[in-house]
Amino acid sequence: MKRVLLCAVLLAWSGLASAVVYKWIDSQGKLQYGDRPPDGVHAQIVEGLGNHSSRSEQPRPPVVSASSSQPARNAPPTQAAASTDDVKKAVDADVAQVKEKQCADAQARYKSLIEGRKLYKAGADGERQYLTSEEIDAERLNAKREIDATCNSPT
């Protein structure tokens, strides 16, 4: 019985010893630690218990925040202008991606309203409240307007 317990303890300890710990700064400027850093942040591997030389981690490239639009003081003017253009392109790509998602969500909502037979909303007590034909038509019109505003707007 002691051998089984000893094996279980050693097995659990070996799993903890092989864990990799990351540290990063969150959006509020606080230092955070964890086994998986969030996407889009520059995380560093913490040296210590969980770091083994056999495990190779690729360092993540640093993420330029939108608030750092000022060029670096030591950077040449052409490099600073190029990095500003890169930041603008990244922001434009992020905005386009969010807009595409909003458009897809609006289209999915409209499709469910068109294809649905018995549509309902959740009441205050969580019970289904089925919509009348007039309410369904109003929801369909609102969903179509949302598609027009989201998917067809130039900005």
Coordinates of C-alpha atoms in Angstrom, one line a residue:
M1 CA 0.0 0.0 0.0
K2 CA 2.9 2.4 0.8
R3 CA 4.4 1.7 -2.6
V4 CA 1.2 2.6 -4.4
L5 CA 0.9 5.8 -2.4
L6 CA 4.6 6.6 -3.1
C7 CA 4.1 6.0 -6.8
A8 CA 1.1 8.3 -6.9
V9 CA 2.9 11.1 -5.1
L10 CA 5.9 10.8 -7.4
L11 CA 3.7 10.7 -10.5
A12 CA 1.9 13.9 -9.4
W13 CA 5.1 15.6 -8.5
S14 CA 6.7 14.9 -11.8
G15 CA 3.7 16.5 -13.6
L16 CA 4.2 19.6 -11.6
A17 CA 7.9 19.7 -12.1
S18 CA 7.5 19.6 -15.9
A19 CA 5.1 22.6 -16.0
V20 CA 6.2 25.7 -17.8
V21 CA 5.3 29.0 -16.1
Y22 CA 4.9 32.2 -18.1
K23 CA 4.8 35.8 -16.9
W24 CA 3.3 38.8 -18.7
I25 CA 1.9 42.3 -18.1
D26 CA -1.9 42.5 -18.5
S27 CA -3.8 45.5 -20.0
Q28 CA -4.0 47.2 -16.6
G29 CA -0.2 47.0 -16.2
K30 CA -0.2 44.2 -13.6
L31 CA 2.2 41.4 -13.6
Q32 CA 0.5 38.1 -14.2
Y33 CA 1.7 34.5 -14.0
G34 CA 0.2 31.3 -15.6
D35 CA 0.7 28.1 -17.5
R36 CA -0.8 29.6 -20.7
P37 CA -0.5 33.3 -21.6
P38 CA -3.4 34.9 -23.4
D39 CA -3.1 35.4 -27.1
G40 CA -1.6 38.7 -28.3
V41 CA 0.7 39.4 -25.3
H42 CA 4.4 39.2 -25.0
A43 CA 5.0 36.4 -22.4
Q44 CA 8.3 35.3 -20.9
I45 CA 9.1 31.9 -19.5
V46 CA 9.9 32.1 -15.8
E47 CA 13.2 30.5 -14.9
G48 CA 12.9 28.0 -12.1
L49 CA 11.1 24.8 -11.1
G50 CA 9.1 24.2 -14.3
N51 CA 11.8 25.1 -16.8
H52 CA 13.7 22.3 -18.4
S53 CA 16.4 22.7 -21.0
S54 CA 14.9 19.8 -23.1
R55 CA 11.7 21.8 -23.7
S56 CA 12.2 24.3 -26.5
E57 CA 9.8 27.2 -26.5
Q58 CA 9.7 29.7 -29.4
P59 CA 9.6 33.2 -28.0
R60 CA 6.5 35.1 -28.9
P61 CA 7.0 38.3 -30.9
P62 CA 6.2 41.5 -28.9
V63 CA 2.8 43.0 -29.6
V64 CA 2.7 46.7 -30.3
S65 CA -0.2 48.3 -28.4
A66 CA -2.4 50.8 -30.0
S67 CA -1.5 53.4 -27.4
S68 CA 2.1 53.4 -28.4
S69 CA 1.6 55.3 -31.6
Q70 CA 4.7 57.5 -30.9
P71 CA 7.7 56.3 -32.9
A72 CA 10.7 55.1 -30.9
R73 CA 13.1 57.8 -29.9
N74 CA 16.3 56.0 -31.1
A75 CA 14.8 54.6 -34.3
P76 CA 15.6 56.3 -37.6
P77 CA 12.7 58.4 -39.1
T78 CA 12.2 55.9 -42.0
Q79 CA 11.9 53.0 -39.6
A80 CA 9.6 54.9 -37.3
A81 CA 7.3 55.8 -40.3
A82 CA 7.4 52.2 -41.4
S83 CA 6.4 50.9 -37.9
T84 CA 3.6 53.5 -37.8
D85 CA 2.3 52.2 -41.1
D86 CA 2.5 48.7 -39.9
V87 CA 0.5 49.6 -36.8
K88 CA -2.1 51.3 -38.9
K89 CA -2.3 48.3 -41.2
A90 CA -2.7 46.0 -38.2
V91 CA -5.5 48.1 -36.7
D92 CA -7.3 48.3 -40.1
A93 CA -7.0 44.5 -40.4
D94 CA -8.4 44.0 -36.9
V95 CA -11.3 46.4 -37.6
A96 CA -12.1 44.6 -40.8
Q97 CA -12.0 41.2 -39.0
V98 CA -14.5 42.4 -36.3
K99 CA -16.7 44.0 -39.0
E100 CA -16.8 40.7 -40.9
K101 CA -17.8 38.8 -37.7
Q102 CA -20.5 41.3 -36.9
C103 CA -21.9 41.0 -40.5
A104 CA -21.8 37.2 -40.2
D105 CA -23.7 37.3 -36.9
A106 CA -26.3 39.6 -38.3
Q107 CA -26.8 37.4 -41.3
A108 CA -27.1 34.3 -39.1
R109 CA -29.7 36.1 -37.0
Y110 CA -31.7 37.1 -40.1
K111 CA -31.5 33.6 -41.5
S112 CA -32.8 32.1 -38.2
L113 CA -35.7 34.6 -38.2
I114 CA -36.6 33.7 -41.8
E115 CA -36.3 30.0 -41.5
G116 CA -37.9 29.7 -38.0
R117 CA -41.5 28.7 -37.6
K118 CA -42.2 29.2 -33.9
L119 CA -40.0 31.9 -32.6
Y120 CA -39.8 32.9 -29.0
K121 CA -38.0 35.0 -26.5
A122 CA -37.1 34.1 -23.0
G123 CA -39.4 35.7 -20.5
A124 CA -38.4 37.2 -17.1
D125 CA -38.8 33.9 -15.4
G126 CA -36.9 32.0 -18.2
E127 CA -40.1 30.7 -19.7
R128 CA -40.6 30.8 -23.5
Q129 CA -42.8 33.5 -24.8
Y130 CA -43.8 32.8 -28.4
L131 CA -43.9 35.8 -30.8
T132 CA -46.9 36.7 -32.8
S133 CA -46.8 37.1 -36.6
E134 CA -46.5 40.9 -36.3
E135 CA -43.7 40.6 -33.8
I136 CA -41.8 38.1 -36.0
D137 CA -42.2 40.5 -39.0
A138 CA -40.9 43.4 -36.9
E139 CA -37.9 41.3 -35.8
R140 CA -37.2 40.3 -39.4
L141 CA -37.2 43.9 -40.5
N142 CA -34.9 44.9 -37.7
A143 CA -32.5 42.1 -38.6
K144 CA -32.5 43.1 -42.2
R145 CA -31.8 46.7 -41.3
E146 CA -28.9 45.5 -39.1
I147 CA -27.5 43.6 -42.0
D148 CA -27.7 46.6 -44.2
A149 CA -26.1 48.8 -41.6
T150 CA -23.3 46.4 -40.7
C151 CA -22.5 44.7 -43.9
N152 CA -23.0 47.4 -46.5
S153 CA -21.6 50.4 -44.6
P154 CA -18.3 51.8 -45.9
T155 CA -16.7 52.4 -42.5

